[in-house]
Amino acid sequence: MPEPTRTFCLSMGFLRLAVAPLRVNDGRIPGDGDDLGLLVMGRRTARAFSATELRVVAAVASQLAVALQNGHLYEATRKSVEDLSIVTEAGRALVGAASLDEALDGVADRLAKLFGVRGGAVLLVDAPAKVLRVAGRSSGLPVSVRERMIVPLD
């Protein structure tokens, strides 16, 4: 057990501790895995934990680690599906738009949503003027950004 954890437990008045790692074995190397944390049970009496109690703590820690990993995997999967959905929406905006401006506005809107930002823009090269001009904007940006945001290429 890390010394800060032990010190904390003692400061809480625990005289006896039962500690088990929250470890998930990734299956690549037997016994190898990622530590997610610790399950710590403390007693404020001098009575030691029995072998059965220690096995229960270890078993619960093992199950808890799997549940935590599954929760993380579920959340990552949910986020990936949400991101893919937004990318799909952006593609539909391009295909279903009545004009290029509408299509680029739709792409900027969906990407702003994906990244959790207030504003986003698509800037296209205006070769004769040697500048980048806003061709599409998310709804978080004012319409006037099309005229105000001009980036020199030189």
PDB file of C-alpha atoms in Angstrom:
ATOM      1  CA  MET A   1       0.000   0.000   0.000  1.00  0.00           C
ATOM      2  CA  PRO A   2       1.402   3.441  -0.842  1.00  0.00           C
ATOM      3  CA  GLU A   3       2.668   5.267   2.246  1.00  0.00           C
ATOM      4  CA  PRO A   4       0.292   8.266   1.825  1.00  0.00           C
ATOM      5  CA  THR A   5      -2.674   5.856   1.787  1.00  0.00           C
ATOM      6  CA  ARG A   6      -1.382   4.070   4.887  1.00  0.00           C
ATOM      7  CA  THR A   7      -0.795   7.372   6.674  1.00  0.00           C
ATOM      8  CA  PHE A   8      -4.305   8.541   5.776  1.00  0.00           C
ATOM      9  CA  CYS A   9      -5.868   5.311   7.054  1.00  0.00           C
ATOM     10  CA  LEU A  10      -3.970   5.566  10.327  1.00  0.00           C
ATOM     11  CA  SER A  11      -5.047   9.204  10.681  1.00  0.00           C
ATOM     12  CA  MET A  12      -8.645   7.983  10.390  1.00  0.00           C
ATOM     13  CA  GLY A  13      -8.073   5.773  13.416  1.00  0.00           C
ATOM     14  CA  PHE A  14      -7.891   2.413  11.626  1.00  0.00           C
ATOM     15  CA  LEU A  15      -5.763  -0.121  13.508  1.00  0.00           C
ATOM     16  CA  ARG A  16      -6.209  -2.978  11.022  1.00  0.00           C
ATOM     17  CA  LEU A  17      -6.458  -2.780   7.249  1.00  0.00           C
ATOM     18  CA  ALA A  18      -7.569  -5.135   4.509  1.00  0.00           C
ATOM     19  CA  VAL A  19      -6.258  -3.880   1.178  1.00  0.00           C
ATOM     20  CA  ALA A  20      -6.722  -5.236  -2.338  1.00  0.00           C
ATOM     21  CA  PRO A  21      -5.708  -3.668  -5.648  1.00  0.00           C
ATOM     22  CA  LEU A  22      -8.336  -2.749  -8.217  1.00  0.00           C
ATOM     23  CA  ARG A  23      -6.425  -4.410 -11.046  1.00  0.00           C
ATOM     24  CA  VAL A  24      -7.566  -5.377 -14.499  1.00  0.00           C
ATOM     25  CA  ASN A  25      -5.525  -8.042 -16.259  1.00  0.00           C
ATOM     26  CA  ASP A  26      -5.262  -7.168 -19.935  1.00  0.00           C
ATOM     27  CA  GLY A  27      -4.570 -10.811 -20.864  1.00  0.00           C
ATOM     28  CA  ARG A  28      -1.280 -10.174 -22.651  1.00  0.00           C
ATOM     29  CA  ILE A  29       1.051 -11.302 -19.860  1.00  0.00           C
ATOM     30  CA  PRO A  30      -0.199 -13.481 -16.970  1.00  0.00           C
ATOM     31  CA  GLY A  31      -0.290 -11.394 -13.794  1.00  0.00           C
ATOM     32  CA  ASP A  32       0.271  -8.152 -15.705  1.00  0.00           C
ATOM     33  CA  GLY A  33      -2.431  -5.525 -15.601  1.00  0.00           C
ATOM     34  CA  ASP A  34      -3.443  -1.955 -14.967  1.00  0.00           C
ATOM     35  CA  ASP A  35      -4.004  -0.755 -11.408  1.00  0.00           C
ATOM     36  CA  LEU A  36      -7.132   1.377 -11.189  1.00  0.00           C
ATOM     37  CA  GLY A  37      -6.864   1.977  -7.451  1.00  0.00           C
ATOM     38  CA  LEU A  38      -7.269   0.220  -4.112  1.00  0.00           C
ATOM     39  CA  LEU A  39     -10.118  -1.223  -2.098  1.00  0.00           C
ATOM     40  CA  VAL A  40      -9.342  -0.488   1.556  1.00  0.00           C
ATOM     41  CA  MET A  41     -11.351  -1.703   4.526  1.00  0.00           C
ATOM     42  CA  GLY A  42     -10.336  -0.493   7.964  1.00  0.00           C
ATOM     43  CA  ARG A  43     -11.061  -1.527  11.540  1.00  0.00           C
ATOM     44  CA  ARG A  44     -10.732   0.705  14.542  1.00  0.00           C
ATOM     45  CA  THR A  45     -10.165  -2.345  16.742  1.00  0.00           C
ATOM     46  CA  ALA A  46      -7.098  -4.551  17.086  1.00  0.00           C
ATOM     47  CA  ARG A  47      -8.949  -7.594  15.710  1.00  0.00           C
ATOM     48  CA  ALA A  48      -7.217  -8.764  12.542  1.00  0.00           C
ATOM     49  CA  PHE A  49      -9.127  -9.536   9.360  1.00  0.00           C
ATOM     50  CA  SER A  50      -9.653 -13.275   8.888  1.00  0.00           C
ATOM     51  CA  ALA A  51      -8.417 -15.173   5.848  1.00  0.00           C
ATOM     52  CA  THR A  52     -12.027 -15.439   4.660  1.00  0.00           C
ATOM     53  CA  GLU A  53     -12.559 -11.685   5.013  1.00  0.00           C
ATOM     54  CA  LEU A  54      -9.355 -11.006   3.086  1.00  0.00           C
ATOM     55  CA  ARG A  55     -10.490 -13.355   0.273  1.00  0.00           C
ATOM     56  CA  VAL A  56     -13.844 -11.545   0.124  1.00  0.00           C
ATOM     57  CA  VAL A  57     -12.115  -8.149  -0.099  1.00  0.00           C
ATOM     58  CA  ALA A  58      -9.872  -9.488  -2.899  1.00  0.00           C
ATOM     59  CA  ALA A  59     -12.831 -10.979  -4.778  1.00  0.00           C
ATOM     60  CA  VAL A  60     -14.882  -7.791  -4.481  1.00  0.00           C
ATOM     61  CA  ALA A  61     -11.877  -5.717  -5.615  1.00  0.00           C
ATOM     62  CA  SER A  62     -11.487  -7.946  -8.654  1.00  0.00           C
ATOM     63  CA  GLN A  63     -15.165  -7.625  -9.603  1.00  0.00           C
ATOM     64  CA  LEU A  64     -15.130  -3.881  -8.936  1.00  0.00           C
ATOM     65  CA  ALA A  65     -12.100  -3.443 -11.202  1.00  0.00           C
ATOM     66  CA  VAL A  66     -13.871  -5.283 -14.036  1.00  0.00           C
ATOM     67  CA  ALA A  67     -17.007  -3.170 -13.509  1.00  0.00           C
ATOM     68  CA  LEU A  68     -14.942   0.037 -13.569  1.00  0.00           C
ATOM     69  CA  GLN A  69     -13.150  -1.042 -16.739  1.00  0.00           C
ATOM     70  CA  ASN A  70     -16.467  -1.952 -18.369  1.00  0.00           C
ATOM     71  CA  GLY A  71     -17.828   1.460 -17.413  1.00  0.00           C
ATOM     72  CA  HIS A  72     -14.813   3.162 -18.997  1.00  0.00           C
ATOM     73  CA  LEU A  73     -15.132   1.025 -22.127  1.00  0.00           C
ATOM     74  CA  TYR A  74     -18.857   1.768 -22.358  1.00  0.00           C
ATOM     75  CA  GLU A  75     -18.254   5.503 -22.026  1.00  0.00           C
ATOM     76  CA  ALA A  76     -15.474   5.431 -24.649  1.00  0.00           C
ATOM     77  CA  THR A  77     -17.701   3.465 -27.020  1.00  0.00           C
ATOM     78  CA  ARG A  78     -20.629   5.821 -26.444  1.00  0.00           C
ATOM     79  CA  LYS A  79     -18.385   8.829 -27.152  1.00  0.00           C
ATOM     80  CA  SER A  80     -17.030   7.191 -30.335  1.00  0.00           C
ATOM     81  CA  VAL A  81     -20.556   6.470 -31.572  1.00  0.00           C
ATOM     82  CA  GLU A  82     -21.568  10.060 -30.806  1.00  0.00           C
ATOM     83  CA  ASP A  83     -18.510  11.395 -32.666  1.00  0.00           C
ATOM     84  CA  LEU A  84     -19.199   9.162 -35.665  1.00  0.00           C
ATOM     85  CA  SER A  85     -22.812  10.298 -35.655  1.00  0.00           C
ATOM     86  CA  ILE A  86     -21.709  13.924 -35.833  1.00  0.00           C
ATOM     87  CA  VAL A  87     -19.291  13.147 -38.673  1.00  0.00           C
ATOM     88  CA  THR A  88     -22.110  11.370 -40.511  1.00  0.00           C
ATOM     89  CA  GLU A  89     -24.342  14.418 -39.983  1.00  0.00           C
ATOM     90  CA  ALA A  90     -21.599  16.626 -41.428  1.00  0.00           C
ATOM     91  CA  GLY A  91     -21.464  14.403 -44.510  1.00  0.00           C
ATOM     92  CA  ARG A  92     -25.241  14.596 -44.875  1.00  0.00           C
ATOM     93  CA  ALA A  93     -25.051  18.385 -44.568  1.00  0.00           C
ATOM     94  CA  LEU A  94     -22.636  18.459 -47.485  1.00  0.00           C
ATOM     95  CA  VAL A  95     -24.793  16.206 -49.644  1.00  0.00           C
ATOM     96  CA  GLY A  96     -28.168  17.716 -48.777  1.00  0.00           C
ATOM     97  CA  ALA A  97     -27.285  21.397 -48.812  1.00  0.00           C
ATOM     98  CA  ALA A  98     -28.884  23.748 -51.307  1.00  0.00           C
ATOM     99  CA  SER A  99     -25.698  25.817 -51.645  1.00  0.00           C
ATOM    100  CA  LEU A 100     -21.997  25.607 -50.862  1.00  0.00           C
ATOM    101  CA  ASP A 101     -22.399  28.228 -48.091  1.00  0.00           C
ATOM    102  CA  GLU A 102     -25.170  26.184 -46.470  1.00  0.00           C
ATOM    103  CA  ALA A 103     -23.079  23.012 -46.726  1.00  0.00           C
ATOM    104  CA  LEU A 104     -20.000  24.621 -45.180  1.00  0.00           C
ATOM    105  CA  ASP A 105     -22.100  26.222 -42.424  1.00  0.00           C
ATOM    106  CA  GLY A 106     -23.485  22.763 -41.640  1.00  0.00           C
ATOM    107  CA  VAL A 107     -20.014  21.230 -41.483  1.00  0.00           C
ATOM    108  CA  ALA A 108     -18.760  24.030 -39.204  1.00  0.00           C
ATOM    109  CA  ASP A 109     -21.811  23.622 -36.937  1.00  0.00           C
ATOM    110  CA  ARG A 110     -21.391  19.881 -36.566  1.00  0.00           C
ATOM    111  CA  LEU A 111     -17.659  20.061 -35.959  1.00  0.00           C
ATOM    112  CA  ALA A 112     -18.156  22.787 -33.343  1.00  0.00           C
ATOM    113  CA  LYS A 113     -20.595  20.425 -31.619  1.00  0.00           C
ATOM    114  CA  LEU A 114     -18.147  17.513 -31.897  1.00  0.00           C
ATOM    115  CA  PHE A 115     -15.319  19.482 -30.298  1.00  0.00           C
ATOM    116  CA  GLY A 116     -17.525  21.271 -27.780  1.00  0.00           C
ATOM    117  CA  VAL A 117     -16.558  24.747 -28.966  1.00  0.00           C
ATOM    118  CA  ARG A 118     -18.720  27.827 -29.420  1.00  0.00           C
ATOM    119  CA  GLY A 119     -17.537  28.737 -32.876  1.00  0.00           C
ATOM    120  CA  GLY A 120     -15.903  27.206 -35.887  1.00  0.00           C
ATOM    121  CA  ALA A 121     -15.309  28.301 -39.437  1.00  0.00           C
ATOM    122  CA  VAL A 122     -14.287  26.954 -42.819  1.00  0.00           C
ATOM    123  CA  LEU A 123     -11.873  29.285 -44.550  1.00  0.00           C
ATOM    124  CA  LEU A 124     -11.181  28.908 -48.264  1.00  0.00           C
ATOM    125  CA  VAL A 125      -8.373  30.345 -50.347  1.00  0.00           C
ATOM    126  CA  ASP A 126      -9.190  33.398 -52.449  1.00  0.00           C
ATOM    127  CA  ALA A 127      -6.184  33.054 -54.777  1.00  0.00           C
ATOM    128  CA  PRO A 128      -6.520  36.380 -56.663  1.00  0.00           C
ATOM    129  CA  ALA A 129      -6.692  38.308 -53.377  1.00  0.00           C
ATOM    130  CA  LYS A 130      -4.087  36.032 -51.690  1.00  0.00           C
ATOM    131  CA  VAL A 131      -6.246  35.631 -48.575  1.00  0.00           C
ATOM    132  CA  LEU A 132      -8.332  33.091 -46.720  1.00  0.00           C
ATOM    133  CA  ARG A 133     -12.013  34.020 -46.431  1.00  0.00           C
ATOM    134  CA  VAL A 134     -14.751  32.532 -44.264  1.00  0.00           C
ATOM    135  CA  ALA A 135     -16.907  30.353 -46.480  1.00  0.00           C
ATOM    136  CA  GLY A 136     -18.759  28.559 -43.699  1.00  0.00           C
ATOM    137  CA  ARG A 137     -19.422  29.380 -40.048  1.00  0.00           C
ATOM    138  CA  SER A 138     -20.995  27.689 -37.080  1.00  0.00           C
ATOM    139  CA  SER A 139     -24.102  29.248 -35.574  1.00  0.00           C
ATOM    140  CA  GLY A 140     -21.989  30.366 -32.602  1.00  0.00           C
ATOM    141  CA  LEU A 141     -20.310  32.972 -34.786  1.00  0.00           C
ATOM    142  CA  PRO A 142     -22.020  36.118 -36.059  1.00  0.00           C
ATOM    143  CA  VAL A 143     -22.876  36.389 -39.754  1.00  0.00           C
ATOM    144  CA  SER A 144     -20.535  39.389 -39.953  1.00  0.00           C
ATOM    145  CA  VAL A 145     -17.543  37.075 -39.447  1.00  0.00           C
ATOM    146  CA  ARG A 146     -17.721  36.380 -43.184  1.00  0.00           C
ATOM    147  CA  GLU A 147     -16.658  39.963 -43.910  1.00  0.00           C
ATOM    148  CA  ARG A 148     -14.473  40.550 -40.857  1.00  0.00           C
ATOM    149  CA  MET A 149     -12.319  37.418 -40.819  1.00  0.00           C
ATOM    150  CA  ILE A 150      -9.878  37.669 -43.705  1.00  0.00           C
ATOM    151  CA  VAL A 151      -6.443  36.100 -43.291  1.00  0.00           C
ATOM    152  CA  PRO A 152      -3.566  37.217 -45.529  1.00  0.00           C
ATOM    153  CA  LEU A 153      -1.626  34.349 -47.117  1.00  0.00           C
ATOM    154  CA  ASP A 154       1.659  36.247 -47.260  1.00  0.00           C
TER     155      ASP A 154
END
